[in-house]
Tab-separated table of C-alpha atoms in Angstrom:
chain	number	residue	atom	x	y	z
A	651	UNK	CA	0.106	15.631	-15.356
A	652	UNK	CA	-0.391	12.132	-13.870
A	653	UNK	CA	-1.101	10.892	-17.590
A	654	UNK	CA	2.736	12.346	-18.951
A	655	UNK	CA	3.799	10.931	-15.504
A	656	UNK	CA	2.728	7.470	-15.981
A	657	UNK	CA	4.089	7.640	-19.619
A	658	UNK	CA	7.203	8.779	-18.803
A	659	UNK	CA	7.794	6.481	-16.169
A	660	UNK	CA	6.755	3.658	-17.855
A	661	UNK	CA	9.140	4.556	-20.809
A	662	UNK	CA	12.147	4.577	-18.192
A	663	UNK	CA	11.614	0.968	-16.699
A	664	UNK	CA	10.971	-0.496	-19.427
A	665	UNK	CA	14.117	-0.948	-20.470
A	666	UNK	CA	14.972	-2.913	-17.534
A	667	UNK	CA	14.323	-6.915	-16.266
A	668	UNK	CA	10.776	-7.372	-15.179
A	669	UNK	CA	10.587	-9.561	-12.327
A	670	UNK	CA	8.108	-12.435	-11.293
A	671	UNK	CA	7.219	-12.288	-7.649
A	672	UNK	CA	4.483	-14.780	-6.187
A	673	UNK	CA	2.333	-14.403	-3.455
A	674	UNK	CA	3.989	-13.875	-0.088
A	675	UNK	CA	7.409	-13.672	-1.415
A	676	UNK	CA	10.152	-11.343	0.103
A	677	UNK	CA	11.108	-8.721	-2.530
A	678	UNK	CA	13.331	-7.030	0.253
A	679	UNK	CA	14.715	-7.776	3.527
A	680	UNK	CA	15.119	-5.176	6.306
A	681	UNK	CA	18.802	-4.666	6.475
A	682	UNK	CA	19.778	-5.597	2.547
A	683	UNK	CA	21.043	-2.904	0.133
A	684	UNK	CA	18.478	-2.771	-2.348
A	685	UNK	CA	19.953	-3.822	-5.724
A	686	UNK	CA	17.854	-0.829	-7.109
A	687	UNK	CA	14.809	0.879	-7.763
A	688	UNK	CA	11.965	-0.879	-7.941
A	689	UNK	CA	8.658	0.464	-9.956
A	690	UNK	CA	5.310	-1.981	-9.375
A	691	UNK	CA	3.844	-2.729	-12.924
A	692	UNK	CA	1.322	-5.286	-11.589
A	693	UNK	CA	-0.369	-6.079	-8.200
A	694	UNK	CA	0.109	-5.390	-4.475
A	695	UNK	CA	3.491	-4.912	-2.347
A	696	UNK	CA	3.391	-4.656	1.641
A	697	UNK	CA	6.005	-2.802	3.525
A	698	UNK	CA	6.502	-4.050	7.400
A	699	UNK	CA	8.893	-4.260	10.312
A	700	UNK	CA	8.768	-7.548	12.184
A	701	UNK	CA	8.300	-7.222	16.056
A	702	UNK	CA	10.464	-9.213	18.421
A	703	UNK	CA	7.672	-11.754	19.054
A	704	UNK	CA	8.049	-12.060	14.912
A	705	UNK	CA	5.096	-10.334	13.839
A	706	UNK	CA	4.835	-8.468	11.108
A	707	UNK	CA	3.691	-4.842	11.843
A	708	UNK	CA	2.538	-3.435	8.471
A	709	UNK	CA	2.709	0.439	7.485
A	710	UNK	CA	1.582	0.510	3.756
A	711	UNK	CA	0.545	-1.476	0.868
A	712	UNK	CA	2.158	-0.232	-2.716
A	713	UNK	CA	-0.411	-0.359	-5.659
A	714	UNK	CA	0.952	-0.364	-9.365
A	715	UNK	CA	2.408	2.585	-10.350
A	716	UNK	CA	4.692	2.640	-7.357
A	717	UNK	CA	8.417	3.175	-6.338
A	718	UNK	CA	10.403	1.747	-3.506
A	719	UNK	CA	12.521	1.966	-1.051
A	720	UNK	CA	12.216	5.944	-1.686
A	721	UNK	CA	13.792	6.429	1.390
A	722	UNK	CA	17.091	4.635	0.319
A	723	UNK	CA	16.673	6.283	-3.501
A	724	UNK	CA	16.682	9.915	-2.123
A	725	UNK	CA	18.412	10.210	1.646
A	726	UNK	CA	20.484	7.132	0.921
A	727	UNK	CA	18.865	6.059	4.183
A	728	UNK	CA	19.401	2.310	4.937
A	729	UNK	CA	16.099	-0.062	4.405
A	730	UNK	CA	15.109	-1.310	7.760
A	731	UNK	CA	11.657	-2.408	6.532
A	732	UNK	CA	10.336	-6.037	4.575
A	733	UNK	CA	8.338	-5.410	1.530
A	734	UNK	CA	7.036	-8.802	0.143
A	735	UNK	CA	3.837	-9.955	-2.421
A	736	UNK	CA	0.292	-9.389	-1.565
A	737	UNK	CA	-0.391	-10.554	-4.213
A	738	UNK	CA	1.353	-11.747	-7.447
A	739	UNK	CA	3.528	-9.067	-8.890
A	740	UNK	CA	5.290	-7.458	-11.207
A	741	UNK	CA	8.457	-5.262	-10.754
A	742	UNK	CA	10.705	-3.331	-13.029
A	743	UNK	CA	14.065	-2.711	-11.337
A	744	UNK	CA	16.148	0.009	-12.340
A	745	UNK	CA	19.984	1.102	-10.961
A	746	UNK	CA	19.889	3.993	-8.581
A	747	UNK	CA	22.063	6.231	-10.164
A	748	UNK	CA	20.058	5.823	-13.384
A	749	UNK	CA	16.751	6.581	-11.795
A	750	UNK	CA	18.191	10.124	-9.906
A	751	UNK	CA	19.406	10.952	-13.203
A	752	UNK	CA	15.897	10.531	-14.812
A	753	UNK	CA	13.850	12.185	-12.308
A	754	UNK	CA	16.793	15.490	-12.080
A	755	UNK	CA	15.995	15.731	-16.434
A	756	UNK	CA	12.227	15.278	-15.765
A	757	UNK	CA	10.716	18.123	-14.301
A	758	UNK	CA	7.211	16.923	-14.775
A	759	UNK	CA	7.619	13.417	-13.131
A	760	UNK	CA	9.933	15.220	-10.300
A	761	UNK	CA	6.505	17.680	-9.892
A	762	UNK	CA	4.224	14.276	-9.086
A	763	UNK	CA	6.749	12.611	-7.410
A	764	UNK	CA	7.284	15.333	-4.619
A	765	UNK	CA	2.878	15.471	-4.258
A	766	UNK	CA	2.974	11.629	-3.845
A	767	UNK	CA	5.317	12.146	-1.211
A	768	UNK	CA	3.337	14.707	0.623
A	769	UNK	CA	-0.059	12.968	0.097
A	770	UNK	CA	1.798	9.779	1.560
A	771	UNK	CA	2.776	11.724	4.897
A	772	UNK	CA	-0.995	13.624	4.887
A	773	UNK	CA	-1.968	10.130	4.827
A	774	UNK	CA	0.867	8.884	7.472
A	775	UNK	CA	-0.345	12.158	9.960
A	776	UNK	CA	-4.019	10.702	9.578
A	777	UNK	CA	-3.357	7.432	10.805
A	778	UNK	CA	-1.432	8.659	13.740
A	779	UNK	CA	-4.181	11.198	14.309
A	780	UNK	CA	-6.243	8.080	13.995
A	781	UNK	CA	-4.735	5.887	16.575
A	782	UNK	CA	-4.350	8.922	19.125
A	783	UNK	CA	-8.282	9.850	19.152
A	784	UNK	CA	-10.786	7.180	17.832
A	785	UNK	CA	-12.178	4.078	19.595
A	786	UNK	CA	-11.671	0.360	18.083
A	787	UNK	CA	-14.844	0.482	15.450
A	788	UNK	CA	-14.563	3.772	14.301
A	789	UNK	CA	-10.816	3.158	13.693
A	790	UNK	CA	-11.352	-0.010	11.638
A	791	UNK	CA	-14.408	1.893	9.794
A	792	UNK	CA	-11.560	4.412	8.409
A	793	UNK	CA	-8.866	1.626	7.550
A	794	UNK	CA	-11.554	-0.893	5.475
A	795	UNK	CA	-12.557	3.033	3.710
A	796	UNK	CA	-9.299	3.567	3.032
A	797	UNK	CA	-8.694	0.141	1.425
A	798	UNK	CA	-11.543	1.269	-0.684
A	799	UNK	CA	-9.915	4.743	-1.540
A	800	UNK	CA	-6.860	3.268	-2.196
A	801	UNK	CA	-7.273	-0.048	-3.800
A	802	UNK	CA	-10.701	-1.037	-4.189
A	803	UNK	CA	-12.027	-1.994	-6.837
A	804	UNK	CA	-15.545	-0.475	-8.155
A	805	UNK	CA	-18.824	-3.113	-8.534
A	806	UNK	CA	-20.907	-0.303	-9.127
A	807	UNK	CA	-21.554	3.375	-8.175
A	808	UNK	CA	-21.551	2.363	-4.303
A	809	UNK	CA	-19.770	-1.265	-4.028
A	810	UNK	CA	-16.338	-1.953	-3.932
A	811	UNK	CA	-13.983	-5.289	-3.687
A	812	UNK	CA	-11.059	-5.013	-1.815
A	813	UNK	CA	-8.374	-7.203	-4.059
A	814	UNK	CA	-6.242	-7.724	-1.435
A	815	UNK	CA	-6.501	-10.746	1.680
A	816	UNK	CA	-6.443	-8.572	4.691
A	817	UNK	CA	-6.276	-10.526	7.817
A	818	UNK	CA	-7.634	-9.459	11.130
A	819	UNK	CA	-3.921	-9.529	12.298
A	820	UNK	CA	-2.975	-7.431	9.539
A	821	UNK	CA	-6.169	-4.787	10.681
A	822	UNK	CA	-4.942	-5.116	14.451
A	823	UNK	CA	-1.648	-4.034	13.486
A	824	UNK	CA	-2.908	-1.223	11.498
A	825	UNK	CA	-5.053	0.445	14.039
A	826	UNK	CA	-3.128	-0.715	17.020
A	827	UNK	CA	-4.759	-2.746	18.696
A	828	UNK	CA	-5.263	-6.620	19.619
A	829	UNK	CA	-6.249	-9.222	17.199
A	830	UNK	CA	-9.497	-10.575	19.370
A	831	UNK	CA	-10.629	-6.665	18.934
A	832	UNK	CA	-9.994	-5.997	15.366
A	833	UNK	CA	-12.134	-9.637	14.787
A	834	UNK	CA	-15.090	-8.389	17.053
A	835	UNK	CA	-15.057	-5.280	15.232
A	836	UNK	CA	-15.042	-6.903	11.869
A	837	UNK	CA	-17.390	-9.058	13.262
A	838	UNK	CA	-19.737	-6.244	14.217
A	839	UNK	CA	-19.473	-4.959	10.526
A	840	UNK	CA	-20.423	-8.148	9.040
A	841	UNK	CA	-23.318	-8.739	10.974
A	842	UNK	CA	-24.557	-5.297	10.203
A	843	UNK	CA	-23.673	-6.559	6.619
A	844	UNK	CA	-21.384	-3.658	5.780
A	845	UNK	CA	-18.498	-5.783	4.658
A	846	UNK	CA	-18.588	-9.356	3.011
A	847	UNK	CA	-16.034	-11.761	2.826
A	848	UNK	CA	-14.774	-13.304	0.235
A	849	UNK	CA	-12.035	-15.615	-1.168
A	850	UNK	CA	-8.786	-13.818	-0.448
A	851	UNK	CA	-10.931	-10.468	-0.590
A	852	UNK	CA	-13.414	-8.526	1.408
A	853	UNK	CA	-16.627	-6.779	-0.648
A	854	UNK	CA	-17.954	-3.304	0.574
A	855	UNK	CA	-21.461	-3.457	-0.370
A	856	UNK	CA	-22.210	0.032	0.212
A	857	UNK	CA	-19.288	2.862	0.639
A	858	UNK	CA	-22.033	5.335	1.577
A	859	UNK	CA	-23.040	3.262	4.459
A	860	UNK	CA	-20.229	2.570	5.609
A	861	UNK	CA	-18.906	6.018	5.667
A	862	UNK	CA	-22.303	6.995	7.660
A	863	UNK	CA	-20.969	4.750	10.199
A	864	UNK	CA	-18.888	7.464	11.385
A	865	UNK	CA	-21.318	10.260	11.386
A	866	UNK	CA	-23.420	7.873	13.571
């Protein structure tokens, strides 16, 4: 299924404009009518509210292969959220109307778009299980293995590199929680020499003993 997914999909966009985006560019401000759908060929896209102090308060990270704003595509529900570049991207951009049209013809890609949608709230209901329950370190132990899940990218059987710059902001607003903790946390799992940092990346070493971390 995902392989006649991706195909599919990829047929679609192509006929449309890709788009450039560098690092840390807006690709959609909270409050604009998107000029479309927008499908990630290449790299990472961040999707964030700003506070009223002017931070940016970060709820997920698109990896290639992605759509957004879903919300806006399928409720017609007004974007109130920033996405910009994590890294250098690549975006098709299709019109709306075109896009419903393809997924109502396209039974299969309808099928895997509905269980990305439901593994995206299982994975929204686990972070707000997460910031309900756990502590500070066990927290940021779950976030850095879900950047591995999600986007890491395999060494070997156990390592992983992270190809994303995640800042200790960035983790404090994940977890919920202040910047000086997320850095002694971070801290704490450097020392213990479960993460390594790296230029605009951070290096798992071991998955396995990190996860055992939280069965500690």
């Amino acid at each position: 299924m995902p392989h006649v997914f991706n195909k599919r999909v990829n047929e679609f966009f192509s006929h449309y404009e890709l788009i450039h985006y560098n690092r840390a560019e807006v690709i959609l401000r909270a409050g604009d009518v998107p000029s479309g759908v927008y499908f990630l060929k290449r790299g990472y896209v961040r999707m964030y509210i700003l506070t009223p102090q002017g931070d940016a308060l970060m709820f997920h990270i698109f990896r290639p292969g992605a759509f957004f704003p879903m919300m806006w595509v399928i409720n017609n529900t007004p974007n109130s959220y920033y996405f910009d570049a994590l890294t250098p991207v690549d975006i098709y951009r299709a019109p709306k109307e075109e896009f419903q049209a393809f997924l109502k013809k396209s039974p299969h890609v309808l099928e895997e778009f509905n269980r990305r949608i439901l593994a995206g709230l299982s994975g929204l209901l686990h972070r707000m299980e997460m910031l309900i329950v756990d502590e500070a370190y066990p927290k940021t132990v779950k976030l850095i293995l879900y950047f591995a899940e999600q986007f890491g990218e395999t060494e070997d059987d156990d390592s992983v590199m992270l190809p994303i710059k995640v800042t200790h902001k960035d983790i404090a607003s994940w977890i919920g929680t202040t910047r000086e903790t997320a850095s002694l946390q971070m801290e704490s799992l450097k020392k213990q020499q479960l993460v390594e940092y790296r230029p605009r990346s951070i290096f798992i070493p071991s998955v396995s003993a990190l996860r055992h971390q939280l069965a500690s």
